[in-house]
Tab-separated table of C-alpha atoms in Angstrom:
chain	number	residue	atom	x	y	z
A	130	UNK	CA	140.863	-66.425	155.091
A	131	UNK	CA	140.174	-69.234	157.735
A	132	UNK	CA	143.195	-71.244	159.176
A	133	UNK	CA	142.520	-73.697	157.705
A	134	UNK	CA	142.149	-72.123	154.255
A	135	UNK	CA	145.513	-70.642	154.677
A	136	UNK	CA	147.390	-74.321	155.622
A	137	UNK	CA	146.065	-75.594	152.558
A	138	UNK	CA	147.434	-72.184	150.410
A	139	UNK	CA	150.729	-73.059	152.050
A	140	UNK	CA	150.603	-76.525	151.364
A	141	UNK	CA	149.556	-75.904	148.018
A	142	UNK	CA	152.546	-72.999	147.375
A	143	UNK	CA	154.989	-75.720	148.610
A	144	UNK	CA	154.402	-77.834	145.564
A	145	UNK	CA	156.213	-75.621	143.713
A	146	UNK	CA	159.962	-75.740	144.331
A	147	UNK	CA	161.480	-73.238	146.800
A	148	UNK	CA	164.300	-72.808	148.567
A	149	UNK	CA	165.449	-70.395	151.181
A	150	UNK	CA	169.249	-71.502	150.704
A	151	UNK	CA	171.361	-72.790	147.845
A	152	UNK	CA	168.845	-74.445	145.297
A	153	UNK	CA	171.868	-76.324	144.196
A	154	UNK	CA	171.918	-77.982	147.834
A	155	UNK	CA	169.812	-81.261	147.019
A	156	UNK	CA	167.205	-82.426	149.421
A	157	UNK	CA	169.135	-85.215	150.213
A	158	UNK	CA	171.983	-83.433	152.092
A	159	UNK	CA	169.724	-82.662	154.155
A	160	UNK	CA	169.080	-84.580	157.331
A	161	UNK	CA	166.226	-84.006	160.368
A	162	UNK	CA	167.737	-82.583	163.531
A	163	UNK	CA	165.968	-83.294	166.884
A	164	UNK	CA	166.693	-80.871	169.497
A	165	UNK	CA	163.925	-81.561	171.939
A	166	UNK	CA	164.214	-81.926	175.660
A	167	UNK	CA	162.993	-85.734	174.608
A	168	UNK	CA	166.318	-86.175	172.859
A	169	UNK	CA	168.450	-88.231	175.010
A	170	UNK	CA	172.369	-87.704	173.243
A	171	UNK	CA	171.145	-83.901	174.150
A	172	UNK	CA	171.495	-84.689	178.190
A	173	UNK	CA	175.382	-85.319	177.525
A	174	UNK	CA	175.523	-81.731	175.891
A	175	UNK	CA	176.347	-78.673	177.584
A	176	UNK	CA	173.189	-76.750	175.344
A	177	UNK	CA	173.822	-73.664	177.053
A	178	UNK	CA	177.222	-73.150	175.188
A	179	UNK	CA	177.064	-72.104	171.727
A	180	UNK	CA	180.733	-74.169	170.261
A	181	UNK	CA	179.526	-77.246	172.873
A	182	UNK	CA	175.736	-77.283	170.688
A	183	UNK	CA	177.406	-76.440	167.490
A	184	UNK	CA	179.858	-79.356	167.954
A	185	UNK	CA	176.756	-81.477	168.349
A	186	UNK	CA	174.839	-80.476	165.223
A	187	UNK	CA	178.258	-80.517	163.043
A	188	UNK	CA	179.048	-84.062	164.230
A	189	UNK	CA	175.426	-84.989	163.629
A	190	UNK	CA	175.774	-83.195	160.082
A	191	UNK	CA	179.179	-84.832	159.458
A	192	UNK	CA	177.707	-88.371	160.385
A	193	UNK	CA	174.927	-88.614	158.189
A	194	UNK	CA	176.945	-87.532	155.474
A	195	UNK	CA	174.712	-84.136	155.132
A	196	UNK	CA	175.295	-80.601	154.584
A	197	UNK	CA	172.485	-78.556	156.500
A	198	UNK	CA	170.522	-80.019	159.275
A	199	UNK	CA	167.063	-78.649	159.569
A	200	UNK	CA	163.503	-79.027	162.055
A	201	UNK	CA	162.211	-77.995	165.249
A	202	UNK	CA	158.695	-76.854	164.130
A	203	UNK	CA	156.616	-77.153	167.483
A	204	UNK	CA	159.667	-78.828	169.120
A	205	UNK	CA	159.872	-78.175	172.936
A	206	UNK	CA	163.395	-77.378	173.402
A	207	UNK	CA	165.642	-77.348	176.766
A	208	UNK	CA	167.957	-74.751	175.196
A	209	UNK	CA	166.342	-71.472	176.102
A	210	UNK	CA	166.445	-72.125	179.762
A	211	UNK	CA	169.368	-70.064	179.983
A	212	UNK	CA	168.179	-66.903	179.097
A	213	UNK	CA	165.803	-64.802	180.897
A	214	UNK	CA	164.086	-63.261	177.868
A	215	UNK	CA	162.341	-66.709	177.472
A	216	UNK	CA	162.635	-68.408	181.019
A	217	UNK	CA	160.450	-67.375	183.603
A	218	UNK	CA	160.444	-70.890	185.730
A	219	UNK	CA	156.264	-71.150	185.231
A	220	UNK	CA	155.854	-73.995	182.992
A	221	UNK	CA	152.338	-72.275	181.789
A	222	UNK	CA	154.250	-69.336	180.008
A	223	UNK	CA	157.765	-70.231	179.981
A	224	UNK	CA	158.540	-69.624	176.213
A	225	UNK	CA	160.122	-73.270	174.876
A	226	UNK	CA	157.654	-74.288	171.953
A	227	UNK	CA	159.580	-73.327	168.815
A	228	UNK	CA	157.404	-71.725	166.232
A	229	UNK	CA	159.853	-71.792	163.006
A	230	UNK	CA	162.423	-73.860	161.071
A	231	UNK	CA	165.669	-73.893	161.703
A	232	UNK	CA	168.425	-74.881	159.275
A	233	UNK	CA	171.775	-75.009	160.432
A	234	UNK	CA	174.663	-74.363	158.341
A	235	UNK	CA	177.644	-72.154	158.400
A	236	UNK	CA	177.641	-68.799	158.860
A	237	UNK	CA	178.073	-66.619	155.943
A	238	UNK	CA	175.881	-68.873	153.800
A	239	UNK	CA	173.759	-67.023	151.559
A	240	UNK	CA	169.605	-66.317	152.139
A	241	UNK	CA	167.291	-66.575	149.577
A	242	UNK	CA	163.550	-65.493	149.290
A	243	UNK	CA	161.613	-68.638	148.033
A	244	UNK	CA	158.629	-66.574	147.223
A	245	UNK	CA	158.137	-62.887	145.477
A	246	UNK	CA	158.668	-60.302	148.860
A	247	UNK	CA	158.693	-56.703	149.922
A	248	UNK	CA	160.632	-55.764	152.980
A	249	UNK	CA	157.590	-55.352	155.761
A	250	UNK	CA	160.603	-54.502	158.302
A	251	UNK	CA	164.140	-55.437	159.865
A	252	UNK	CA	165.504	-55.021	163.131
A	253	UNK	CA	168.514	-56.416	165.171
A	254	UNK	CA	167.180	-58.239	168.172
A	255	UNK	CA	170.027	-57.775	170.883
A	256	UNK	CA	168.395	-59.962	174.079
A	257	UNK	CA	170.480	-62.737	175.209
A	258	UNK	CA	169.283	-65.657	173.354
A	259	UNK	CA	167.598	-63.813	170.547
A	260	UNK	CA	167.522	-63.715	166.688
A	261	UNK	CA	169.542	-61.250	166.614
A	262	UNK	CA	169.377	-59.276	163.141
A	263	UNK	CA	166.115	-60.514	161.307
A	264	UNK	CA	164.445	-59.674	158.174
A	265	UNK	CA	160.671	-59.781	157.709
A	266	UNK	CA	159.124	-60.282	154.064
A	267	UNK	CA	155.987	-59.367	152.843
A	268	UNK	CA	153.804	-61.530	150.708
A	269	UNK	CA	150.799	-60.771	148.362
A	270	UNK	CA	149.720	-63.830	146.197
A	271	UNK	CA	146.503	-64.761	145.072
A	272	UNK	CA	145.462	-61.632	147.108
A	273	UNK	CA	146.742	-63.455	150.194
A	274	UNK	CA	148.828	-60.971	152.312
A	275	UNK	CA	151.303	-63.085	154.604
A	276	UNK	CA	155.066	-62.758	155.711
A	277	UNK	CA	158.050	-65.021	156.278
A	278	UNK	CA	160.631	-64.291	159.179
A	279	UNK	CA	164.136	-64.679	158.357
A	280	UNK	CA	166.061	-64.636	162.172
A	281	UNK	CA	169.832	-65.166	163.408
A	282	UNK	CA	171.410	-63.515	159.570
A	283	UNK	CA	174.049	-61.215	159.387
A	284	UNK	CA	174.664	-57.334	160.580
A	285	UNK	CA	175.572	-56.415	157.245
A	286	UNK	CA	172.333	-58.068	156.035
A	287	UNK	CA	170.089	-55.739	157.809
A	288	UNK	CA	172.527	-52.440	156.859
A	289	UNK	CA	171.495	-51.461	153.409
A	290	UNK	CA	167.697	-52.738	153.612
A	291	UNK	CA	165.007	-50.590	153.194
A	292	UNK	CA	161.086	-50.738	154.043
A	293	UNK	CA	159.251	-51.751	150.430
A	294	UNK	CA	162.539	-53.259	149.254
A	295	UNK	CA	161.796	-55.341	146.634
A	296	UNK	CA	163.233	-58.984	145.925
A	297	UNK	CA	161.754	-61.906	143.705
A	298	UNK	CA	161.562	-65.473	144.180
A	299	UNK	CA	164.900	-66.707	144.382
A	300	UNK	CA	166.495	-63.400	145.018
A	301	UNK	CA	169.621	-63.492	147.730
A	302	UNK	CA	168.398	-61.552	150.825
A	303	UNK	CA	170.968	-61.915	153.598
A	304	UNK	CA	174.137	-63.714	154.744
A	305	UNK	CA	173.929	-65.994	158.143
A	306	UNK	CA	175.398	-64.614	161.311
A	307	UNK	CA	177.615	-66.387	163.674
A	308	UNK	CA	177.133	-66.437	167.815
A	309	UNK	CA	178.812	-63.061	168.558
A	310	UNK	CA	175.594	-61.268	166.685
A	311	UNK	CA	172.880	-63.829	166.310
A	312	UNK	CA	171.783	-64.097	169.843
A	313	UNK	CA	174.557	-66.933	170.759
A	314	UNK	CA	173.604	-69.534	169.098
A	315	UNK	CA	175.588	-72.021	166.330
A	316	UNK	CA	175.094	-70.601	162.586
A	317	UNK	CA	171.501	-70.861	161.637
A	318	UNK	CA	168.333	-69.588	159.922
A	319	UNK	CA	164.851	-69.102	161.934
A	320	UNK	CA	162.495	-69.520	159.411
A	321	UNK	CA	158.689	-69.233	159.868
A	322	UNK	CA	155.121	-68.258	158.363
A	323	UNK	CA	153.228	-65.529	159.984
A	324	UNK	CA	149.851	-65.507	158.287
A	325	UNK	CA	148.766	-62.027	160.756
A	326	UNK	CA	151.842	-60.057	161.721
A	327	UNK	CA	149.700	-57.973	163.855
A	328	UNK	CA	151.913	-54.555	165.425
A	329	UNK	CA	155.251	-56.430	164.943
A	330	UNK	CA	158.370	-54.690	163.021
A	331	UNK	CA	161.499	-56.152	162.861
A	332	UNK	CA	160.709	-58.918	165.312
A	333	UNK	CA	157.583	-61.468	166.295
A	334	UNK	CA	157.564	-64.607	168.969
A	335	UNK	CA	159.428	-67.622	167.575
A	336	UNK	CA	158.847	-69.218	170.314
A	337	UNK	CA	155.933	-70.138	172.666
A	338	UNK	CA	154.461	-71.065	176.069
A	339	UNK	CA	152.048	-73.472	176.009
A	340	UNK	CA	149.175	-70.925	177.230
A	341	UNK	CA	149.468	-69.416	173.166
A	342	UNK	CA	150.644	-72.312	171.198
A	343	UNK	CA	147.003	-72.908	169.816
A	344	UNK	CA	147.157	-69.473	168.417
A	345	UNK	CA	150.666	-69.370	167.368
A	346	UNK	CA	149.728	-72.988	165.497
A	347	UNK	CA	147.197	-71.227	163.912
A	348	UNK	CA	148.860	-68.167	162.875
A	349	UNK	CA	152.224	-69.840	162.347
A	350	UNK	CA	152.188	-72.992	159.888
A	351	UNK	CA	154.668	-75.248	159.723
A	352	UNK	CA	157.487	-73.999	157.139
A	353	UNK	CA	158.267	-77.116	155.978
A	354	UNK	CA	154.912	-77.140	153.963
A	355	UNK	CA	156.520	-74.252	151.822
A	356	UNK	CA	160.167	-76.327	151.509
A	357	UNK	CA	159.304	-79.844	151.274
A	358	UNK	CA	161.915	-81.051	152.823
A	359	UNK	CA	162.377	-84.732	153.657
């Protein structure tokens, strides 16, 4: 299947509605969050501090009278510069184009699969600025094979999985982590399409330099096509 073939089977899946938290959680308490080094409030915020960033997106949640803020699909981000495992101070290949979805809410809040799923693999991811423990599902519809990363959930998520595990639509998967396991960051889901997971278990780039983002656009669709979110 072409790339292009595959954005419109995504886009075309999303018209159904799915949900990869609460489905009770209408789309209206939900409100965009821009964390982009283009944001200016963001040059006020110490980024590099987990409760400094969370106070930020609570604040922003609590203002706009929302309960989960969400984005960051190809958003260039300032926020990894502190760790190593993404910063290597060459503009070329430092890793700052974020492939995936985030939705930030409290930790503890339950995951759900918004699509039929086998567990491909689950790993915790322990570098500094990580996903931490993340869950990969499997996909076969319409004899399309593709998988959805779930990163930053819960220890106890990952402890009783098993490869093959199956779950249906709808189906609770995990629980969100908090900073101490979930690669220090505030309470949220990392949630992207991988249409080719190539050798990956456990674990696959979330974010990019801009040497691969063409082929991480390709292979990585924006989420929000399956979630229709505002």
């Amino acid at each position: 299947m072409t790339s292009t073939s595959f954005l419109q089977f995504v886009t075309n899946l999303g018209k159904q509605s799915l949900h990869v938290l609460d489905a009770n959680i209408s789309k209206s308490d939900y409100i965009a969050l821009d964390l982009s080094v283009t944001n200016e409030k963001l040059k006020t915020v110490a980024v590099s501090s987990s409760e400094k960033l969370g106070n930020y997106i609570d604040t922003h949640i609590a203002e706009n009278h929302a309960k989960v803020a969400f984005g960051g699909y190809l958003e260039t981000r300032g926020i990894y510069n502190r760790s190593e495992y993404f910063n290597d101070q060459n503009p070329a290949t430092e890793r700052n184009i974020h492939l995936g979805l985030d939705l930030w809410i409290a930790a503890e809040t339950p995951i759900y699969t918004p699509l039929d799923g086998e567990v491909h693999s689950f790993q915790n991811n322990t570098n500094f600025g990580d996903y931490g423990p993340t869950i990969i599902l499997k996909h076969t519809i319409e004899n399309v094979e593709f998988y959805t990363l779930y990163g930053h959930v819960s220890l106890i998520s990952i402890s009783t999985l098993t490869v093959g595990q199956q779950f249906t639509k709808g189906a609770q998967i995990a629980t969100l982590g908090d900073a101490t396991v979930n690669g220090d960051y505030p309470p949220h889901l990392h949630f992207q399409i991988i249409k080719d997971i190539q050798d990956y278990k456990g674990d696959y780039p979330g974010v990019s330099s801009q040497n691969d983002v063409a082929f991480y656009t390709q292979n990585c669709p924006d989420p929000n096509l399956l979630l229709q979110l505002k």
